[in-house]
């Protein structure tokens, strides 16, 4: 790709350092070089701390507080960006290079209407009149397939959904017709079924306008849909630069390969379920209803979150619970842990009734069920050392102290593959992966029969997450502990679970063995969810039907929660007059799964 | 397993400084505060003259070798008076601040952990107290009960309880919402254990900072009361009282009126600078 | 907000735009303030009348004659139960007739009436001087945070926050009245015939009060603005090429309005305390001076009335700030 003619954008010898008060400067970007041709989309790929955002911001001559650009050249078109004086930078930013941030919800000013923010770059740079700018904005809204392109501008940011805000921000970035657009993880904060529509809109606009862009992401399958070339960053250094096809099929650098390996579903981790015939379930749940707010006259919570949930987890087996944000999957873990008492339903632990409140449970019951939270950062007490954190459950459950406790702490650290030297560290001195391992070790300290894992890998980088997943599989193999594994990520669920349950708006829409995710027919929502997950090939997005996108982009609204079938509005095969009147019956499919749907197996097979 | 071991090896070690991490200003301020506290304890032993004794005819005398801080409106040695009064200024403000911190912290913790009706009742009661500008509350109490040392300690302690209560309650509520507290609750731990083992260890720094601030406010309040003639009653006096006694010397710029005022300022400014220079434990953002 | 957990991210919760939400919030807040005022009145009454021992004895002192004591008990209606006296007093307050002064037998309302105006004048003049200055310093310090200017402002305001008002007052008198003879040491509102006379007689008390409350206000304004300047949408505006002045005026300030209003209200409530010392030092015929005198003479009805006025002042300030915060929040205005 390196043509003889000077490239359109050129970065050479870029160095950025960060400086905390009083501490020695830490290099964030070290001698980075890359070039972008006109109309090309270049991806900066890396995990957190790789410096990808910092590098992208340097293209705008911008460094965040505490960071400074110490060396290098950035040339965009004919502009030597780093040589610009302050007023020159102000004139350049938002005019020649524009930025789409990761969290549109936080990046829109909450006190201004959307239209005035979208056209602001055009106005402050004096490019067009207000009327012209608004016309162009509406044109862009249509190009980005936003619903209600005429009216959306007069709303405030909090009145618009996250997926739409992300597209509105793209309109803001495109309104000045910039030389270069920087897209910084623009879909990372979105649910998969929302992400697909945003990706599709971005890709179309970029193709239509021949936009030159930098796409910053940690997510290889997403990047594969948009990027022409990829720069792989690690620890602030360039590891490999190559066209996307080369990266996907014949990556050279070992780091790139480990990224690829972590992004591919590795079902080798999951073992076949332990023979679950003779023994009864560790945990059996039926008719579970839970929510927030007081109970009404019918004994229903004011804000119900879970409706009539039932399942069983066999000894040593893994149940995967999958769903998007707001589906109630974390609430389910809290209900089982007794933190949020259920309003209805029975829970049996080893065949005996498990009280709904944690305060009413016996020490044995408490010990048998442990919970591990998503955010390792806040799940560990910052005022206690690792040893202190692990010693607490040892003392509480087993009355263990002194030398015996110290020995056990060492064993636990060993079990989660952490060095004994970490015992005297405080949580803020650990990396994200280490914290999550300590978190697991704390649950293991109780010697439980069942561990509830609530998105335990979601906040981690892909490679670290893959390692934690591997650890979980190993613990389950060696200790025979059962897991309820909650996640929004299909590949993670596929990798580790024996059974799966798909949640939508607090209802189980499909449940069955892991293979149920592979074979059709399936519940329409399951199908949408599966279809929305980007695949590690460049033509995935091209193969998606436009019709499927419209359903996906609709999202869940408050009204949907009160429908007999909350998926009714988004469902491609809904039956008006039936689905919106009667709750869907639970039926067993021949593949061995149960779904909640009015459509028969044959009807679904034909539709899918 | 190779990936697992890799994460174990890459452990970012952040320095945990042995010193308190104070700036130069902070160190000086800390030394001044400590020196003043020591003086309050052993001061009278260092006094060159008996505190009540009239030692010269020279009223509002200037600073001299015999009288380092000059003499007051009766011809008493100001240095001895300052050292004597330090006991009242610090000796009332310290227990009052401790009282405010202690009640504020315990009630705040109670409100945060009990929630519901207890929280509502406590919060409303504290809101009521907060409506009183501190000096107005003190005036009402002094009008009713006089101004003995006990009354002053209790008044100052009560009026600064709500401030501490609010801060403790809001921080404790924040911490209670964190997953490590949920984890303890899911483990089956009872509320008192959760408060002591999980929440309180994370609140030591903010509570101490708040204690310092309350202390400053109380010193200022009591000095103002004494300055108005409604604080410690003669023959005893705190620094604010010394300013009032010697106010007539103001026109001649006598040290007798300026030095006690400056003493108060040195004490409160030092504590504030000390608090201000405490290192905040937030790491910088990296992208 | 409890329903937020049910539908975050994926869907928008849209309720038809309604001003009734805002109005409801404001009414609720106002009601709460009135309720607090009621509990304050209970505290004031209980604090001054339900003492252990004999109130008449406390008021008159140990040397009082039995006749005088009996007379005072009758005037104070001490023969009636406490709740009865409370409601009589509360009714009196509401009808602007909070009883008679024990010391000079004048109606409390008359004593308070003239003084209140003087104090309000002093307070409003101080507010007029302080608020623009504090906003200017607070905002500029926030914009140039970390600069030598910001550090200087920080050091000076920390120092000024911790200095008692009477130190400012006495130093001001020493410098401007005693040494320089520019201004009168004592202030009488009555002297204010001409504008320059007014200026001269108010310069010292207003200046002292301003110095006493301004640092707090500037610091809180700075903190409120800095937390807004740390938002992602501010970074976004910088990356859009928005110039600094527009950045502050259009993007940062509208969002910091609530916290800044709160900072101003809280700082002004320090004014209620500071005015006590300042009026005493400058012998200013205001409400605070009246209250201090009433405390010395143990004139309970007068003390009660003054305390109620000061507490109402505080509640009014805080209520105003809350209403500004509610009105300036678009999430509440447009749901």
CSV table of C-alpha atoms in Angstrom, one decimal, chain C residues 13-335:
chain,number,residue,atom,x,y,z
C,13,UNK,CA,-37.8,6.2,28.3
C,14,UNK,CA,-39.8,9.0,27.0
C,15,UNK,CA,-42.5,10.6,29.0
C,16,UNK,CA,-44.4,13.5,27.4
C,17,UNK,CA,-42.7,16.8,28.1
C,18,UNK,CA,-44.2,18.1,31.2
C,19,UNK,CA,-43.6,21.1,33.3
C,20,UNK,CA,-45.7,19.6,36.0
C,21,UNK,CA,-42.7,17.5,37.0
C,22,UNK,CA,-40.6,20.6,37.6
C,23,UNK,CA,-43.4,22.4,39.4
C,24,UNK,CA,-44.0,19.3,41.5
C,25,UNK,CA,-40.4,19.2,42.5
C,26,UNK,CA,-40.3,22.8,43.4
C,27,UNK,CA,-43.5,22.6,45.5
C,28,UNK,CA,-42.1,19.5,47.2
C,29,UNK,CA,-38.8,21.3,48.0
C,30,UNK,CA,-40.7,24.4,49.3
C,31,UNK,CA,-42.9,22.2,51.5
C,32,UNK,CA,-39.9,20.5,52.9
C,33,UNK,CA,-38.4,23.9,53.7
C,34,UNK,CA,-41.5,25.0,55.6
C,35,UNK,CA,-41.5,21.7,57.5
C,36,UNK,CA,-37.9,22.4,58.5
C,37,UNK,CA,-38.8,25.9,59.6
C,38,UNK,CA,-41.4,24.3,61.9
C,39,UNK,CA,-38.9,21.9,63.4
C,40,UNK,CA,-36.4,24.8,63.8
C,41,UNK,CA,-39.1,26.8,65.7
C,42,UNK,CA,-39.5,23.8,68.1
C,43,UNK,CA,-35.7,23.7,68.6
C,44,UNK,CA,-35.6,27.5,69.3
C,45,UNK,CA,-38.5,27.3,71.7
C,46,UNK,CA,-37.3,24.2,73.5
C,47,UNK,CA,-33.8,25.6,73.7
C,48,UNK,CA,-34.9,28.8,75.4
C,49,UNK,CA,-37.9,27.8,77.4
C,50,UNK,CA,-37.7,24.2,78.4
C,51,UNK,CA,-34.6,24.5,80.5
C,52,UNK,CA,-34.2,22.6,83.7
C,53,UNK,CA,-34.9,25.0,86.5
C,54,UNK,CA,-36.8,28.3,86.6
C,55,UNK,CA,-36.6,30.5,83.5
C,56,UNK,CA,-37.6,33.5,85.4
C,57,UNK,CA,-34.8,32.9,87.9
C,58,UNK,CA,-32.3,32.5,85.0
C,59,UNK,CA,-33.5,35.7,83.3
C,60,UNK,CA,-33.5,37.8,86.4
C,61,UNK,CA,-30.5,36.3,88.1
C,62,UNK,CA,-29.9,35.1,91.7
C,63,UNK,CA,-30.5,38.4,93.3
C,64,UNK,CA,-34.1,38.9,92.1
C,65,UNK,CA,-36.8,39.6,94.6
C,66,UNK,CA,-39.7,37.1,94.9
C,67,UNK,CA,-42.1,39.7,93.8
C,68,UNK,CA,-40.2,40.4,90.6
C,69,UNK,CA,-39.9,36.6,90.0
C,70,UNK,CA,-43.7,36.1,90.4
C,71,UNK,CA,-44.4,39.0,88.1
C,72,UNK,CA,-42.1,37.7,85.4
C,73,UNK,CA,-43.6,34.2,85.7
C,74,UNK,CA,-47.0,35.7,85.0
C,75,UNK,CA,-45.7,37.7,82.0
C,76,UNK,CA,-44.1,34.6,80.5
C,77,UNK,CA,-47.2,32.5,81.2
C,78,UNK,CA,-45.1,30.0,83.0
C,79,UNK,CA,-48.2,28.8,84.7
C,80,UNK,CA,-49.4,27.3,81.4
C,81,UNK,CA,-48.2,24.0,79.9
C,82,UNK,CA,-45.3,24.2,77.5
C,83,UNK,CA,-47.1,23.1,74.4
C,84,UNK,CA,-49.7,25.8,75.0
C,85,UNK,CA,-47.0,28.4,75.3
C,86,UNK,CA,-45.3,27.1,72.2
C,87,UNK,CA,-48.5,27.4,70.1
C,88,UNK,CA,-49.2,30.9,71.4
C,89,UNK,CA,-45.7,31.9,70.5
C,90,UNK,CA,-45.8,30.2,67.1
C,91,UNK,CA,-49.2,31.9,66.3
C,92,UNK,CA,-47.6,35.2,67.4
C,93,UNK,CA,-44.7,34.6,65.0
C,94,UNK,CA,-47.0,33.9,62.1
C,95,UNK,CA,-49.0,37.1,62.8
C,96,UNK,CA,-45.8,39.1,63.1
C,97,UNK,CA,-46.4,39.6,66.8
C,98,UNK,CA,-43.7,37.6,68.6
C,99,UNK,CA,-44.4,39.1,72.0
C,100,UNK,CA,-42.8,41.8,74.1
C,101,UNK,CA,-39.2,42.4,75.0
C,102,UNK,CA,-38.5,41.6,78.7
C,103,UNK,CA,-35.9,44.4,79.0
C,104,UNK,CA,-37.5,47.5,77.7
C,105,UNK,CA,-41.2,46.4,77.4
C,106,UNK,CA,-41.4,47.2,73.8
C,107,UNK,CA,-43.0,44.9,71.2
C,108,UNK,CA,-40.4,42.7,69.7
C,109,UNK,CA,-41.8,43.4,66.3
C,110,UNK,CA,-41.0,47.1,66.7
C,111,UNK,CA,-37.5,46.4,67.9
C,112,UNK,CA,-36.8,44.0,65.1
C,113,UNK,CA,-38.5,46.0,62.4
C,114,UNK,CA,-36.1,48.8,61.8
C,115,UNK,CA,-33.0,46.8,62.5
C,116,UNK,CA,-33.9,44.1,60.0
C,117,UNK,CA,-33.9,46.7,57.2
C,118,UNK,CA,-30.4,47.8,58.2
C,119,UNK,CA,-29.0,44.3,58.2
C,120,UNK,CA,-30.6,43.4,54.9
C,121,UNK,CA,-29.0,46.6,53.4
C,122,UNK,CA,-25.6,45.5,54.7
C,123,UNK,CA,-26.1,41.9,53.5
C,124,UNK,CA,-27.3,42.9,50.0
C,125,UNK,CA,-24.4,45.4,49.6
C,126,UNK,CA,-22.0,42.7,50.5
C,127,UNK,CA,-23.7,40.2,48.2
C,128,UNK,CA,-23.5,42.8,45.4
C,129,UNK,CA,-19.7,43.1,45.9
C,130,UNK,CA,-18.9,39.5,46.6
C,131,UNK,CA,-20.8,37.4,44.1
C,132,UNK,CA,-19.4,38.9,40.9
C,133,UNK,CA,-15.9,39.0,42.3
C,134,UNK,CA,-16.1,35.4,43.6
C,135,UNK,CA,-17.5,34.2,40.3
C,136,UNK,CA,-14.8,36.0,38.4
C,137,UNK,CA,-12.0,34.6,40.5
C,138,UNK,CA,-13.5,31.2,40.9
C,139,UNK,CA,-14.1,30.8,37.1
C,140,UNK,CA,-10.7,32.1,36.1
C,141,UNK,CA,-9.0,29.9,38.7
C,142,UNK,CA,-10.8,26.9,37.3
C,143,UNK,CA,-10.0,27.7,33.7
C,144,UNK,CA,-6.3,28.2,34.4
C,145,UNK,CA,-6.2,25.4,37.0
C,146,UNK,CA,-2.7,24.4,38.0
C,147,UNK,CA,-1.2,27.7,36.8
C,148,UNK,CA,0.7,30.0,39.2
C,149,UNK,CA,-2.4,32.2,39.3
C,150,UNK,CA,-4.6,29.3,40.4
C,151,UNK,CA,-2.0,28.3,43.1
C,152,UNK,CA,-1.8,31.8,44.4
C,153,UNK,CA,-5.6,32.1,44.6
C,154,UNK,CA,-5.7,28.8,46.3
C,155,UNK,CA,-3.2,29.7,48.9
C,156,UNK,CA,-4.8,33.1,49.6
C,157,UNK,CA,-8.3,31.7,49.8
C,158,UNK,CA,-7.3,28.8,52.1
C,159,UNK,CA,-5.6,31.4,54.4
C,160,UNK,CA,-8.6,33.8,54.3
C,161,UNK,CA,-11.1,31.0,55.0
C,162,UNK,CA,-9.4,30.2,58.2
C,163,UNK,CA,-9.0,33.7,59.6
C,164,UNK,CA,-11.8,34.9,62.0
C,165,UNK,CA,-13.9,37.8,60.9
C,166,UNK,CA,-13.0,40.0,63.8
C,167,UNK,CA,-9.3,39.8,62.8
C,168,UNK,CA,-10.3,41.3,59.4
C,169,UNK,CA,-12.5,43.8,61.1
C,170,UNK,CA,-9.9,45.0,63.6
C,171,UNK,CA,-7.1,45.1,61.1
C,172,UNK,CA,-9.3,47.1,58.7
C,173,UNK,CA,-10.1,49.6,61.5
C,174,UNK,CA,-6.4,49.8,62.4
C,175,UNK,CA,-5.3,50.4,58.9
C,176,UNK,CA,-8.0,52.5,57.3
C,177,UNK,CA,-9.4,54.4,60.2
C,178,UNK,CA,-6.6,54.7,62.7
C,179,UNK,CA,-3.5,55.0,60.5
C,180,UNK,CA,-4.8,56.3,57.3
C,181,UNK,CA,-7.9,58.2,58.6
C,182,UNK,CA,-9.7,57.4,55.3
C,183,UNK,CA,-12.8,56.0,56.8
C,184,UNK,CA,-14.8,56.2,60.0
C,185,UNK,CA,-14.1,53.5,62.5
C,186,UNK,CA,-17.7,53.2,63.5
C,187,UNK,CA,-20.6,52.9,61.0
C,188,UNK,CA,-24.0,54.4,61.5
C,189,UNK,CA,-26.5,53.9,58.8
C,190,UNK,CA,-27.9,57.3,59.8
C,191,UNK,CA,-24.8,59.1,58.7
C,192,UNK,CA,-25.5,58.2,55.1
C,193,UNK,CA,-26.9,61.4,53.9
C,194,UNK,CA,-24.8,61.8,50.8
C,195,UNK,CA,-23.6,59.0,48.4
C,196,UNK,CA,-20.0,59.5,49.4
C,197,UNK,CA,-21.0,59.4,53.0
C,198,UNK,CA,-22.9,56.2,52.4
C,199,UNK,CA,-19.9,54.8,50.7
C,200,UNK,CA,-17.6,55.8,53.4
C,201,UNK,CA,-19.7,54.5,56.3
C,202,UNK,CA,-20.3,51.2,54.6
C,203,UNK,CA,-16.9,50.6,53.2
C,204,UNK,CA,-15.4,49.0,56.2
C,205,UNK,CA,-18.3,46.7,57.3
C,206,UNK,CA,-19.0,45.6,53.7
C,207,UNK,CA,-15.3,45.1,53.0
C,208,UNK,CA,-14.8,43.0,56.1
C,209,UNK,CA,-17.8,40.8,55.3
C,210,UNK,CA,-16.8,40.5,51.7
C,211,UNK,CA,-13.3,39.4,52.7
C,212,UNK,CA,-14.8,36.9,55.1
C,213,UNK,CA,-17.2,35.1,52.8
C,214,UNK,CA,-15.6,35.7,49.4
C,215,UNK,CA,-12.8,33.0,49.6
C,216,UNK,CA,-15.3,30.2,50.4
C,217,UNK,CA,-17.5,31.3,47.5
C,218,UNK,CA,-14.6,31.5,45.1
C,219,UNK,CA,-13.3,28.1,46.1
C,220,UNK,CA,-16.6,26.4,45.8
C,221,UNK,CA,-17.3,28.0,42.4
C,222,UNK,CA,-13.9,26.8,41.2
C,223,UNK,CA,-14.6,23.3,42.4
C,224,UNK,CA,-18.0,23.2,40.7
C,225,UNK,CA,-16.7,24.4,37.4
C,226,UNK,CA,-13.7,22.1,37.5
C,227,UNK,CA,-15.9,19.1,37.9
C,228,UNK,CA,-17.8,20.2,34.8
C,229,UNK,CA,-14.6,20.9,32.9
C,230,UNK,CA,-13.6,17.3,33.4
C,231,UNK,CA,-16.6,16.0,31.5
C,232,UNK,CA,-16.3,14.3,28.2
C,233,UNK,CA,-18.5,16.8,26.4
C,234,UNK,CA,-16.0,19.6,27.3
C,235,UNK,CA,-13.2,17.5,25.7
C,236,UNK,CA,-15.5,17.0,22.7
C,237,UNK,CA,-16.1,20.7,22.4
C,238,UNK,CA,-12.3,21.3,22.4
C,239,UNK,CA,-11.9,18.8,19.7
C,240,UNK,CA,-14.7,20.5,17.7
C,241,UNK,CA,-12.5,23.6,17.6
C,242,UNK,CA,-14.6,25.6,20.0
C,243,UNK,CA,-12.7,28.7,21.3
C,244,UNK,CA,-12.0,29.0,25.1
C,245,UNK,CA,-14.4,31.8,25.8
C,246,UNK,CA,-17.3,30.0,24.0
C,247,UNK,CA,-16.2,26.8,25.7
C,248,UNK,CA,-16.7,28.3,29.1
C,249,UNK,CA,-19.8,30.4,28.4
C,250,UNK,CA,-21.7,28.0,26.2
C,251,UNK,CA,-20.6,24.6,27.3
C,252,UNK,CA,-19.3,24.6,30.8
C,253,UNK,CA,-21.2,27.3,32.7
C,254,UNK,CA,-24.8,26.2,31.8
C,255,UNK,CA,-24.0,22.8,33.2
C,256,UNK,CA,-22.3,24.1,36.3
C,257,UNK,CA,-25.2,26.5,37.1
C,258,UNK,CA,-26.8,24.2,39.7
C,259,UNK,CA,-23.6,23.5,41.7
C,260,UNK,CA,-22.5,27.2,41.4
C,261,UNK,CA,-25.9,28.4,42.7
C,262,UNK,CA,-25.5,26.0,45.6
C,263,UNK,CA,-22.0,27.3,46.3
C,264,UNK,CA,-23.2,30.9,46.4
C,265,UNK,CA,-26.1,30.1,48.7
C,266,UNK,CA,-23.9,28.1,51.1
C,267,UNK,CA,-21.3,30.9,51.1
C,268,UNK,CA,-24.0,33.5,51.7
C,269,UNK,CA,-25.2,31.6,54.7
C,270,UNK,CA,-21.7,32.2,56.2
C,271,UNK,CA,-22.7,35.9,55.8
C,272,UNK,CA,-25.5,35.3,58.3
C,273,UNK,CA,-22.8,34.3,60.9
C,274,UNK,CA,-20.2,36.9,59.9
C,275,UNK,CA,-22.7,39.7,60.2
C,276,UNK,CA,-22.9,39.1,63.9
C,277,UNK,CA,-19.3,39.9,64.5
C,278,UNK,CA,-19.1,42.7,61.9
C,279,UNK,CA,-22.2,44.6,63.3
C,280,UNK,CA,-20.7,44.4,66.8
C,281,UNK,CA,-17.3,45.6,65.8
C,282,UNK,CA,-18.6,48.6,63.8
C,283,UNK,CA,-21.4,49.2,66.2
C,284,UNK,CA,-23.8,48.9,63.2
C,285,UNK,CA,-27.5,49.1,64.3
C,286,UNK,CA,-28.6,45.9,62.7
C,287,UNK,CA,-30.4,42.8,63.7
C,288,UNK,CA,-27.3,40.8,64.7
C,289,UNK,CA,-26.2,43.6,67.1
C,290,UNK,CA,-29.7,43.6,68.5
C,291,UNK,CA,-29.5,39.8,69.1
C,292,UNK,CA,-26.1,40.0,70.8
C,293,UNK,CA,-27.4,42.7,73.1
C,294,UNK,CA,-30.5,40.6,73.8
C,295,UNK,CA,-28.3,37.6,74.7
C,296,UNK,CA,-26.3,39.7,77.2
C,297,UNK,CA,-29.5,40.9,78.8
C,298,UNK,CA,-31.2,37.5,78.4
C,299,UNK,CA,-34.1,39.0,76.7
C,300,UNK,CA,-35.6,35.7,75.6
C,301,UNK,CA,-38.5,36.8,73.3
C,302,UNK,CA,-36.1,39.0,71.4
C,303,UNK,CA,-33.5,36.2,71.1
C,304,UNK,CA,-36.1,33.8,69.8
C,305,UNK,CA,-37.4,36.1,67.2
C,306,UNK,CA,-33.9,37.0,65.9
C,307,UNK,CA,-32.9,33.3,65.8
C,308,UNK,CA,-36.0,32.5,63.7
C,309,UNK,CA,-35.3,35.3,61.3
C,310,UNK,CA,-31.7,34.1,60.8
C,311,UNK,CA,-32.8,30.5,60.3
C,312,UNK,CA,-35.4,31.6,57.8
C,313,UNK,CA,-32.8,33.5,55.9
C,314,UNK,CA,-30.7,30.3,55.6
C,315,UNK,CA,-33.6,28.2,54.4
C,316,UNK,CA,-34.5,30.8,51.9
C,317,UNK,CA,-31.0,30.9,50.4
C,318,UNK,CA,-30.8,27.1,50.2
C,319,UNK,CA,-34.3,26.8,48.7
C,320,UNK,CA,-33.4,29.4,46.0
C,321,UNK,CA,-30.3,27.5,45.1
C,322,UNK,CA,-32.3,24.2,44.9
C,323,UNK,CA,-34.9,25.8,42.6
C,324,UNK,CA,-32.2,27.2,40.3
C,325,UNK,CA,-30.6,23.7,40.2
C,326,UNK,CA,-34.0,22.2,39.3
C,327,UNK,CA,-34.8,24.8,36.7
C,328,UNK,CA,-31.3,24.6,35.1
C,329,UNK,CA,-31.5,20.8,34.6
C,330,UNK,CA,-32.8,19.9,31.1
C,331,UNK,CA,-33.3,16.3,32.2
C,332,UNK,CA,-36.1,17.6,34.5
C,333,UNK,CA,-37.4,20.2,32.2
C,334,UNK,CA,-37.7,17.9,29.1
C,335,UNK,CA,-38.4,14.3,30.0
